[in-house]
Amino acid sequence: MQKVLRFLRLGPKPVRRKSHIHEEQDAAGGGPGGGPCVGGATDGSESATPAAASNKVEESAPKNHADGKHVATAHKIRKAEPNPLVKLPLEEFIARQTPFAWERLTANIFPEGTTPGCVVASPSKALPDYWYQWTRDSAVCERVIVERYVDEGRAEDWKRLEEYVEASRIMQHKQTVLGGFQNGGLGEVKYHVDYEPFTGPWGRPQPDGPGSRIITLATLAIYLLTTGDEQKIAYVKRALYPGTPSEGIEYAGVIKGDLEYVATSWRKYGFDLWEEVSGRHFYTLLTLRTALFLGARLATQLGDVSASTRYMAAADEIDPYLRRFWDDERGIMKVTIDFGKEPEAGAHSGTSDGHDSVVAQQQQQEQQAQTQQATKAEKEEETGVDAEWHKLEKVVKADETHGKTSGLDTAVILAVLHAGRGTPWARITTGIDAVADPPFENASKVLSTLVELMDQFSVRYPLNAGRRANGQAVALGRYDEDVYDGVHMSVAHPWYLCTLGAAEFLFLLVSDLTAMTRSPTPPTMLPLTPLLHSTLTRLLPTLSPPLPAVNSALSPSDPAFKALVCALLTLGDSFISIVQEFVGQGGHLSEQFERDGVPRGSEPHEGGLIEDSKRDYSDGKNGEGEVEAIGRGATDLSWSYAAWITCLDERQRAVIGAERAGLTTAAGKGKAVAAL
């Protein structure tokens, strides 16, 4: 089989492009604050100053709107105004931001111009175009709807979930580039807002998509079976699992269909959640294993014992692969292994004969097309920025690792948040009951990876200057070698969802630690293994009182235990404070925010087009003007708001647990104050 090709989320080529793949800057270099200068030249000439850039006028011929996309008009850039949200006390900001996050997230579910059940990644339709529904992103966002429905039983949430299930069923049975319902089509990545699959070149398959959908809907189904509501139970058996076989394969049930795909194709190599690299990925495999475990549990409850046995067997087979991601020498969980390789003989995407003829044919055609395009580009005589752009594309596509040589990626943290809750990967206390060595799976490995990520990003983004040395959190992006700036490839920026993910993981650890205080006698002790001890020491260098010696045990009654819990809570809040410091006007969260913390206008693009995150919607301008903004990339990213909601939910659980354990006291509305 031909090797899977890599395709990136690339927007239109900008007028001025960076002439290098990665910008090596620190707080002392580059433009203001060490970041790239606004409108900076790439040909060695002097860069424009921020003052000059903020007064520039982009001239272009006015045009009418087409398909809802903004087009070029003559405009001036409106200067950024002070954001009053950044001055609020943290608790007041949280109280204001959380309902706004819910408002914006639900606004992206079945918005005007889409079909019922559609979850758009973002309202942005150009620069960049995220007006699609990704299988994974939709599942992650709908999961917060499931959680609220379980907690509150809102009728509007049930309607959203019913529509999401029906939309998923329709998309499952579409013929995609990869195939259909029974021959690999469920590995498709994204769909148009009318349920039709995207057929252009892309990084496919992405099997974590159906895996994520299983986790979301199996969680819902298992809850519905406990309600005693006959209508809801019938709904599970009809629409989710296992359906009514006599009605035909199209009524096989959304969960059942995804489970059969995952159980038969988990060995198949696919693309990572950033859609850039083919191989085996920690995020994908952990997602698929959790999906299979939940599927097996649901199948057992519904009497499908043989299927439950198959799902459990497949989940168990994934375990040895998860062990391979740990790099003991570096103390990190690598994000990807086996770059670009093909699956073992016999592994397939769910076809009855074990062949991937549709996939192989599509991949062969794509590779031939890419080869022809590359040959044509080599023959063309190009100079200046066009030549640099082609060089950049060729270097990235020729490298199976996508330049990700460090193996460090916040996707490891996100994997635990999305698929590792309730597992040892989310428990720092995993080794407590171990007779000998602690289990391989434990949160210490993930925490060690987070510390390495913090160290790398502390010097990568100018806005992080001095934060790590002062014991503060740092803004996080996807991975250190990233070059995606939200529209095209130049230099990368921090992501809201990655920064919030770090906070959420720390709050998970707090909840795990405080649970120790509720254990029966004799008192539980936390083993301070060499990895855990060194990781906590690096993460919290000023912890007072300090931890006991390595290889000792920490008791909940030890003052250092209280200090540890409060320090983790404080550091988690420090990550949230970064989001507050760089939040958009009114609380809007784009995909990314400026790497030096300085609001800027759009990069110049052909025809004077404006990046969507830099459009001015004030005073009825309806996006026709341009404004200096802190956000970058897609506006109102659904995943950013979902990340805020889940992070703050976990924070509330952590604070309540700490208060019940007598480790914090409540002061004001939900405020946690250390009681050392």
XYZ file of C-alpha atoms in Angstrom:
676
model
C 0.000 0.000 0.000
C 1.225 3.469 -0.787
C 2.281 5.566 2.164
C -0.330 7.919 3.533
C 0.209 11.455 2.314
C 0.223 14.434 4.592
C -1.987 17.464 3.992
C -2.090 20.576 6.124
C -4.687 23.194 7.014
C -3.215 25.770 4.683
C -5.018 28.951 3.796
C -4.335 31.210 0.816
C -0.728 32.249 0.397
C -0.026 35.540 2.184
C 1.516 38.434 0.329
C 4.579 38.434 2.572
C 5.738 35.100 3.880
C 8.402 34.075 6.336
C 11.560 32.865 4.664
C 12.318 30.329 7.382
C 10.476 27.399 8.896
C 10.898 28.266 12.543
C 11.583 31.629 14.137
C 14.148 31.245 16.901
C 13.355 34.162 19.176
C 13.348 34.903 22.859
C 12.189 37.849 24.876
C 15.182 39.925 23.839
C 14.894 39.479 20.088
C 12.585 40.288 17.192
C 9.969 42.980 17.395
C 8.283 44.565 20.408
C 8.462 42.205 23.373
C 10.656 39.849 21.355
C 7.856 38.819 18.977
C 7.616 39.191 15.211
C 7.174 42.788 14.089
C 3.820 43.760 12.644
C 4.114 43.708 8.888
C 7.726 42.600 9.269
C 9.652 42.222 6.029
C 11.172 38.863 5.168
C 13.731 39.998 2.636
C 16.178 41.493 5.125
C 14.820 45.019 4.863
C 13.873 47.034 7.919
C 10.631 45.924 9.569
C 7.759 48.304 10.051
C 7.301 49.657 13.551
C 4.071 48.912 15.449
C 3.084 52.568 15.255
C 3.524 52.656 11.519
C 1.754 49.347 11.094
C -1.226 50.440 13.167
C -1.811 53.404 10.852
C -1.499 51.555 7.564
C -4.315 51.529 5.023
C -4.992 48.458 2.897
C -6.441 49.470 -0.483
C -8.421 47.103 -2.662
C -11.432 47.188 -4.914
C -14.679 46.842 -2.937
C -16.566 43.641 -3.685
C -19.835 42.078 -2.653
C -20.135 39.190 -0.208
C -20.107 35.720 -1.711
C -21.307 32.630 0.182
C -21.022 34.466 3.474
C -17.295 35.082 3.078
C -15.787 38.466 3.743
C -14.049 40.018 0.780
C -11.548 42.796 0.357
C -12.525 46.417 0.908
C -10.591 49.617 1.478
C -10.160 50.013 5.230
C -8.131 51.402 8.079
C -6.955 49.450 11.079
C -8.655 50.413 14.320
C -6.276 50.448 17.255
C -6.773 47.951 20.051
C -8.640 49.270 23.064
C -7.935 48.264 26.680
C -9.790 45.083 27.581
C -11.604 45.589 30.907
C -11.814 41.818 31.467
C -8.090 41.502 32.146
C -8.364 43.771 35.207
C -11.092 41.783 36.953
C -10.308 39.612 39.982
C -9.903 36.038 38.788
C -13.072 34.764 40.459
C -15.116 37.588 38.959
C -13.667 36.887 35.529
C -14.511 33.187 35.855
C -18.076 33.985 36.919
C -18.495 36.192 33.860
C -16.618 34.050 31.331
C -18.253 30.676 32.005
C -21.808 31.581 30.905
C -20.316 33.404 27.919
C -18.400 30.241 26.960
C -21.644 28.271 27.076
C -23.354 30.913 24.968
C -20.683 30.853 22.273
C -20.350 27.059 22.257
C -24.076 26.472 21.828
C -24.160 29.190 19.151
C -21.828 26.961 17.116
C -24.257 24.034 17.345
C -26.747 24.093 14.457
C -26.059 27.744 13.584
C -27.956 29.447 10.779
C -27.057 28.029 7.388
C -26.306 24.520 8.673
C -28.252 21.309 9.257
C -29.577 19.973 12.603
C -26.879 18.363 14.737
C -24.055 20.217 13.007
C -21.241 21.437 15.279
C -19.103 23.884 13.328
C -15.491 24.162 14.415
C -15.743 27.941 14.115
C -17.891 30.574 12.384
C -14.816 31.519 10.299
C -15.414 30.940 6.595
C -12.211 32.421 5.187
C -8.675 33.021 6.467
C -9.106 30.400 7.835
C -12.097 28.382 6.645
C -13.295 26.291 9.611
C -16.944 26.224 8.507
C -16.974 22.418 8.719
C -17.823 19.777 11.270
C -14.873 17.622 12.297
C -15.845 14.233 13.736
C -13.428 14.551 16.665
C -14.064 18.219 17.473
C -17.827 17.700 17.363
C -17.604 14.735 19.744
C -15.419 16.637 22.219
C -17.825 19.591 22.201
C -20.979 17.477 22.435
C -19.450 15.716 25.446
C -19.887 18.850 27.554
C -23.534 18.882 26.450
C -23.846 15.270 27.630
C -22.313 16.164 30.997
C -24.679 19.081 31.517
C -27.657 16.965 30.485
C -26.683 14.268 32.992
C -26.325 16.894 35.744
C -29.303 19.121 34.945
C -31.559 17.279 32.486
C -32.189 20.328 30.298
C -34.718 19.735 27.525
C -32.786 21.902 25.064
C -29.675 19.779 25.629
C -31.612 16.575 24.949
C -32.826 18.070 21.673
C -29.239 18.959 20.731
C -28.093 15.423 21.527
C -30.877 13.794 19.515
C -29.992 15.979 16.535
C -26.290 15.189 16.948
C -26.998 11.449 16.971
C -29.119 11.678 13.829
C -26.513 13.850 12.088
C -23.838 11.302 13.016
C -25.946 8.457 11.610
C -26.399 10.294 8.319
C -22.687 11.087 7.996
C -21.687 7.533 8.917
C -23.569 6.230 5.880
C -22.170 8.694 3.363
C -19.741 7.426 0.745
C -16.439 9.156 1.503
C -13.014 9.216 -0.105
C -12.063 6.348 2.212
C -15.126 4.210 1.537
C -18.568 3.613 2.987
C -20.119 2.469 6.252
C -18.730 -1.065 6.027
C -15.397 -0.481 4.305
C -13.480 2.249 6.092
C -15.579 5.351 5.491
C -15.970 6.042 9.207
C -12.334 7.152 9.323
C -13.265 10.284 7.365
C -12.123 13.491 9.012
C -14.598 16.277 8.358
C -17.889 17.057 6.679
C -19.573 20.074 5.169
C -22.362 21.693 7.172
C -24.966 19.829 5.071
C -23.642 16.362 6.102
C -21.736 15.855 2.843
C -18.170 14.558 3.302
C -15.191 16.711 2.419
C -13.521 15.130 -0.618
C -10.409 17.254 -1.046
C -6.899 16.152 -0.070
C -6.442 15.893 3.704
C -4.672 13.904 6.395
C -6.855 10.811 6.531
C -7.886 8.512 8.101
C -8.205 9.840 11.651
C -9.633 6.931 13.667
C -9.761 8.919 16.894
C -12.841 10.666 15.444
C -15.200 7.690 15.764
C -13.398 6.752 18.988
C -14.211 10.147 20.481
C -17.813 9.839 19.337
C -18.073 6.451 21.075
C -16.852 7.950 24.364
C -19.374 10.785 24.128
C -22.399 8.711 23.149
C -21.591 5.615 25.222
C -21.396 7.882 28.269
C -24.857 9.147 27.372
C -26.234 5.658 26.666
C -24.952 4.148 29.921
C -26.562 7.005 31.836
C -29.887 6.664 30.005
C -30.038 2.963 30.848
C -29.925 3.862 34.554
C -32.795 6.359 34.445
C -35.610 3.817 34.307
C -37.226 5.921 31.579
C -38.620 3.391 29.101
C -38.577 5.857 26.216
C -34.935 6.733 26.823
C -33.974 3.064 27.130
C -35.787 2.302 23.886
C -33.909 5.186 22.271
C -30.576 3.641 23.269
C -31.555 0.295 21.747
C -32.916 1.865 18.581
C -30.583 4.753 17.724
C -27.351 4.042 19.580
C -26.842 0.312 20.189
C -27.531 -2.200 18.767
C -30.460 -1.012 16.657
C -32.949 -3.264 14.945
C -31.164 -5.562 12.441
C -34.401 -6.266 10.572
C -34.589 -2.594 9.589
C -31.326 -2.746 7.655
C -27.714 -1.759 8.179
C -28.508 1.968 8.159
C -30.220 1.453 11.515
C -27.339 -0.439 13.091
C -26.907 2.261 15.720
C -24.331 5.044 15.792
C -22.276 3.618 18.677
C -22.410 0.077 17.312
C -21.226 1.232 13.888
C -18.285 3.151 15.344
C -17.347 0.250 17.625
C -17.182 -2.214 14.753
C -14.975 0.188 12.815
C -12.627 0.778 15.758
C -12.438 -2.898 16.771
C -11.380 -3.933 13.264
C -9.150 -1.007 12.300
C -7.354 0.244 15.416
C -4.040 -1.173 14.122
C -4.292 0.953 11.005
C -1.972 3.931 10.922
C -3.693 7.288 10.807
C -3.126 10.994 11.265
C -2.805 12.734 14.606
C -5.350 15.129 16.065
C -3.444 18.066 14.510
C -3.917 16.359 11.109
C -0.251 16.598 10.162
C 1.568 13.334 10.888
C 0.841 9.732 9.953
C 1.827 6.999 12.389
C 0.760 5.678 15.774
C -0.308 8.357 18.231
C -0.751 8.300 21.994
C -3.883 10.442 21.742
C -5.456 8.141 19.161
C -4.649 4.824 20.836
C -5.716 5.958 24.309
C -8.960 7.262 22.800
C -9.611 3.988 20.985
C -8.847 1.864 24.033
C -11.203 3.867 26.248
C -13.861 3.751 23.531
C -13.581 -0.040 23.357
C -13.789 -0.384 27.150
C -16.932 1.749 27.267
C -18.357 -0.102 24.281
C -17.747 -3.442 25.973
C -19.507 -2.225 29.111
C -22.496 -0.998 27.116
C -22.655 -4.209 25.072
C -22.701 -6.258 28.268
C -25.551 -4.191 29.686
C -27.523 -4.777 26.485
C -26.815 -8.513 26.381
C -24.427 -8.460 23.413
C -21.879 -10.666 25.177
C -19.934 -11.849 22.130
C -19.378 -8.284 20.930
C -18.352 -7.220 24.435
C -15.712 -9.947 24.465
C -14.335 -8.791 21.104
C -14.182 -5.160 22.201
C -12.370 -6.040 25.438
C -9.880 -8.195 23.558
C -9.123 -5.360 21.137
C -8.701 -2.900 24.025
C -6.262 -5.250 25.752
C -4.218 -5.547 22.563
C -3.669 -1.777 22.569
C -1.948 -1.803 25.991
C 1.516 -2.926 24.782
C 1.546 -0.127 22.222
C 0.861 2.506 24.886
C 3.982 1.391 26.754
C 6.129 2.202 23.739
C 5.402 5.923 23.996
C 7.340 6.309 27.246
C 10.896 7.624 26.813
C 12.551 6.691 30.096
C 15.803 8.475 29.295
C 14.107 11.822 28.650
C 11.239 11.335 31.079
C 8.458 12.128 28.593
C 5.546 10.466 26.862
C 6.273 10.760 23.155
C 3.288 11.839 21.108
C 3.919 9.653 18.036
C 5.816 6.488 17.149
C 6.240 4.563 13.887
C 6.014 7.643 11.695
C 4.512 7.096 8.268
C 4.641 3.301 8.338
C 1.918 1.038 7.035
C -0.114 -1.362 9.191
C 0.811 -4.995 9.646
C -0.444 -7.580 7.192
C -4.066 -8.410 7.826
C -4.939 -5.102 9.467
C -7.682 -3.330 7.598
C -10.364 -0.699 7.934
C -13.347 -2.943 8.417
C -13.708 -4.545 4.970
C -14.917 -8.109 4.864
C -12.007 -9.356 2.741
C -9.266 -7.571 4.688
C -8.250 -5.328 1.782
C -8.199 -1.553 1.632
C -8.691 -1.214 -2.099
C -10.552 2.094 -1.841
C -7.972 3.576 0.515
C -5.024 2.283 -1.498
C -6.426 3.602 -4.754
C -7.129 7.026 -3.261
C -3.677 7.244 -1.684
C -1.974 6.171 -4.904
C -3.861 8.816 -6.876
C -2.983 11.477 -4.309
C 0.693 10.521 -4.330
C 0.827 10.590 -8.129
C -0.829 14.016 -8.164
C 1.612 15.331 -5.584
C 4.596 13.949 -7.508
C 3.404 15.625 -10.701
C 2.872 18.907 -8.886
C 6.323 18.741 -7.286
C 7.949 18.021 -10.650
C 6.152 20.971 -12.205
C 7.206 23.247 -9.358
C 10.844 22.217 -9.740
C 10.777 23.126 -13.426
C 9.304 26.556 -12.786
C 11.715 29.401 -12.334
C 10.569 31.163 -9.207
C 12.193 33.892 -7.220
C 11.547 35.771 -4.001
C 8.779 34.778 -1.635
C 7.133 32.330 -4.051
C 10.315 30.276 -4.123
C 10.537 30.384 -0.332
C 6.917 29.217 -0.004
C 7.487 26.217 -2.271
C 10.673 25.343 -0.402
C 8.782 25.397 2.880
C 5.980 23.187 1.575
C 8.428 20.692 0.067
C 10.484 20.444 3.255
C 7.416 19.820 5.412
C 5.860 17.247 3.079
C 9.155 15.410 2.611
C 9.602 14.943 6.365
C 7.479 12.145 7.815
C 7.864 13.630 11.302
C 6.582 17.047 10.118
C 9.656 18.442 11.852
C 8.425 17.188 15.238
C 11.753 15.768 16.341
C 11.317 16.424 20.073
C 8.307 14.131 20.458
C 6.852 16.642 22.926
C 3.250 17.666 22.323
C 0.344 18.913 24.429
C -1.724 16.227 22.688
C -0.422 13.894 25.422
C -2.106 16.053 28.081
C -5.277 16.354 26.005
C -5.361 12.570 25.567
C -5.661 12.092 29.327
C -8.351 14.771 29.595
C -10.418 13.357 26.732
C -9.864 9.635 27.206
C -7.957 9.018 30.434
C -10.274 10.187 33.200
C -10.797 7.484 35.772
C -7.702 5.627 34.556
C -4.223 5.484 36.131
C -3.065 8.057 33.561
C -5.033 10.659 35.543
C -3.955 9.429 38.995
C -0.811 10.571 40.732
C -1.591 8.060 43.509
C -1.524 5.012 41.221
C 1.346 3.342 43.081
C -0.233 3.498 46.540
C -1.608 -0.044 46.494
C 1.281 -1.550 44.538
C 3.018 -4.451 46.252
C 6.262 -3.929 44.359
C 6.855 -1.479 41.518
C 4.037 0.968 40.703
C 1.953 0.223 37.588
C 3.317 1.444 34.276
C 0.325 3.683 33.683
C 0.391 6.650 36.030
C 0.006 10.409 35.961
C 3.637 10.949 36.981
C 4.690 10.251 33.391
C 2.145 12.710 32.027
C 3.096 15.332 34.622
C 6.772 14.939 33.729
C 5.818 15.542 30.094
C 3.924 18.689 31.091
C 6.976 20.036 32.934
C 9.105 19.528 29.814
C 6.486 21.313 27.723
C 6.453 24.235 30.154
C 10.241 24.496 29.977
C 10.215 24.517 26.175
C 7.396 27.017 25.760
C 8.809 29.301 28.450
C 11.512 30.326 25.964
C 9.520 29.856 22.771
C 6.945 32.628 23.182
C 8.107 36.130 24.157
C 5.024 36.665 26.338
C 6.317 33.886 28.634
C 9.512 35.754 29.519
C 10.196 35.553 33.258
C 7.048 33.588 34.104
C 8.671 30.200 34.699
C 11.439 31.659 36.870
C 8.804 33.360 39.018
C 6.915 30.115 39.593
C 4.067 31.077 37.269
C 2.379 29.108 34.523
C 3.298 29.699 30.887
C 1.180 29.938 27.758
C 1.259 26.640 25.860
C 0.961 25.875 22.175
C 0.671 22.549 20.396
C 4.347 21.559 20.161
C 7.687 23.336 20.070
C 8.392 22.856 16.354
C 4.955 24.115 15.279
C 4.829 26.549 12.334
C 1.054 26.899 11.853
C -0.001 30.475 12.647
C -3.752 29.970 12.302
C -3.944 30.721 8.576
C -0.732 29.573 6.914
C 2.754 28.472 7.951
C 5.198 30.963 9.440
C 5.619 30.990 13.225
C 3.270 29.414 15.740
C 1.428 30.966 18.669
C -0.086 29.806 21.978
C -3.456 28.053 21.954
C -6.199 28.711 24.489
C -7.247 25.054 24.641
C -3.680 23.854 25.265
C -3.129 26.367 28.075
C -6.467 25.472 29.666
C -5.675 21.773 29.253
C -2.631 22.126 31.509
C -4.763 23.734 34.222
C -7.408 21.033 33.942
C -4.820 18.278 34.294
C -3.433 19.858 37.475
C -6.946 20.081 38.912
C -7.411 16.371 38.152
C -4.309 15.638 40.216
C -5.619 17.749 43.093
C -8.849 15.748 43.145
C -6.827 12.539 43.179
C -4.657 13.713 46.070
C -7.544 14.943 48.199
C -9.274 11.575 47.757
C -6.405 10.102 49.809
C -7.677 11.936 52.878
C -10.960 10.034 52.703
C -9.367 6.586 52.680
C -9.990 4.259 55.670
C -7.382 3.553 58.312
C -4.508 2.916 58.261
C -3.768 6.268 56.594
C -2.791 6.176 52.927
C 0.725 7.274 52.024
C 1.899 8.705 48.684
C 5.110 7.003 47.461
C 7.579 9.646 46.275
C 9.204 7.669 43.487
C 12.291 9.175 41.827
C 10.214 10.256 38.821
C 7.411 11.809 40.876
C 9.792 13.490 43.316
C 11.976 15.038 40.611
C 8.935 16.094 38.570
C 7.217 17.838 41.483
C 10.483 19.506 42.482
C 10.922 20.923 38.978
C 7.268 21.917 38.715
C 7.127 23.588 42.146
C 10.710 24.637 43.001
C 9.618 27.012 45.793
C 7.290 24.557 47.554
C 7.351 25.229 51.286
C 7.692 23.145 53.304
C 9.517 21.002 50.723
C 8.793 17.381 49.956
C 10.414 14.656 52.049
C 13.347 12.747 50.586
C 13.049 10.732 47.388
C 11.726 7.174 47.838
C 9.995 8.184 51.061
C 6.220 8.390 51.523
C 4.093 11.495 51.973
C 1.227 11.409 54.453
C -1.894 13.597 54.093
C -1.174 14.849 57.616
C 2.270 16.111 56.600
C 2.399 19.918 56.149
C 4.162 19.307 52.822
C 1.049 17.486 51.584
C -1.114 20.530 52.268
C 1.474 22.739 50.615
C 1.514 20.462 47.557
C -2.265 20.525 47.099
C -2.453 24.299 47.455
C 0.521 24.847 45.140
C -1.089 22.718 42.412
C -4.338 24.668 42.770
C -2.448 27.947 42.572
C -0.497 26.854 39.498
C -3.711 25.720 37.819
C -5.208 29.150 38.470
C -2.049 30.690 37.024
C -2.772 28.964 33.696
C -6.334 30.313 33.793
C -4.948 33.777 34.550
C -2.966 33.627 31.302
C -6.198 33.077 29.386
C -7.705 36.043 31.234
C -4.684 38.230 30.479
C -4.919 37.505 26.748
C -8.655 36.976 26.306
C -10.348 38.663 23.379
C -12.633 41.666 23.750
C -15.916 40.644 25.355
C -14.505 37.237 26.321
C -14.151 35.838 22.802
C -11.710 32.942 22.412
C -10.122 32.336 19.036
C -7.945 29.346 18.250
C -4.668 31.086 19.140
C -3.386 34.343 20.623
C -0.410 36.510 19.725
C 2.892 34.982 20.832
C 4.217 38.239 22.302
C 0.920 39.312 23.843
C 0.621 42.402 21.626
C -2.676 42.922 19.725
C -2.110 43.177 15.979
C -3.962 43.574 12.744
C -4.090 41.055 9.936
C -1.091 39.891 7.997
C -1.372 41.274 4.453
C -3.005 38.888 1.991
C -3.654 38.898 -1.720
C -6.534 41.164 -2.666
C -6.405 42.910 0.705
C -8.349 40.128 2.429
C -8.434 40.290 6.223
C -7.865 37.356 8.557
C -11.125 36.527 10.285
C -9.779 37.006 13.825
C -8.741 40.572 12.931
C -12.096 41.770 11.572
C -13.812 44.715 13.212
C -17.409 44.092 14.306
C -17.753 47.209 16.461
C -20.283 49.969 15.767
C -22.130 47.962 13.135
C -19.073 47.482 10.924
C -20.122 43.857 10.362
C -16.554 42.711 9.904
C -15.783 45.030 7.001
C -13.058 46.855 8.913
C -9.846 45.683 10.540
C -8.891 45.922 14.196
C -5.805 45.142 16.209
C -6.753 42.000 18.134
C -5.006 39.559 20.454
C -6.656 36.507 18.881
C -5.320 34.622 15.873
C -6.701 31.992 13.522
C -10.311 30.870 13.640
C -12.658 33.026 15.692
C -14.886 31.689 18.469
C -13.353 28.223 18.218
C -15.819 25.684 19.610
C -13.037 23.607 21.133
C -11.651 26.659 22.984
C -14.986 27.197 24.723
C -15.407 23.485 25.472
C -11.905 23.513 27.000
C -12.862 26.457 29.215
C -16.019 24.706 30.425
C -14.354 21.380 31.256
C -11.394 23.126 32.909
C -13.615 25.183 35.202
C -15.781 22.157 36.007
C -12.668 20.261 37.086
C -11.475 23.269 39.066
C -14.732 23.338 40.998
C -14.416 19.636 41.833
C -10.809 20.117 42.938
C -11.613 23.093 45.173
C -14.567 21.310 46.776
C -12.427 18.238 47.427
C -9.657 20.327 48.953
C -12.099 22.221 51.159
C -13.689 19.004 52.415
C -10.223 17.693 53.224
C -9.508 20.821 55.245
C -6.755 21.935 52.886
C -8.407 25.165 51.704
C -11.139 27.482 52.853
C -13.813 29.191 50.802
C -13.610 32.979 50.720
C -16.106 34.685 48.502
C -17.815 32.938 45.625
C -15.932 29.688 45.175
C -12.536 31.239 45.851
C -9.861 28.845 47.090
C -7.421 30.307 49.583
C -4.462 28.305 50.812
C -4.661 27.328 54.470
C -1.055 26.498 55.200
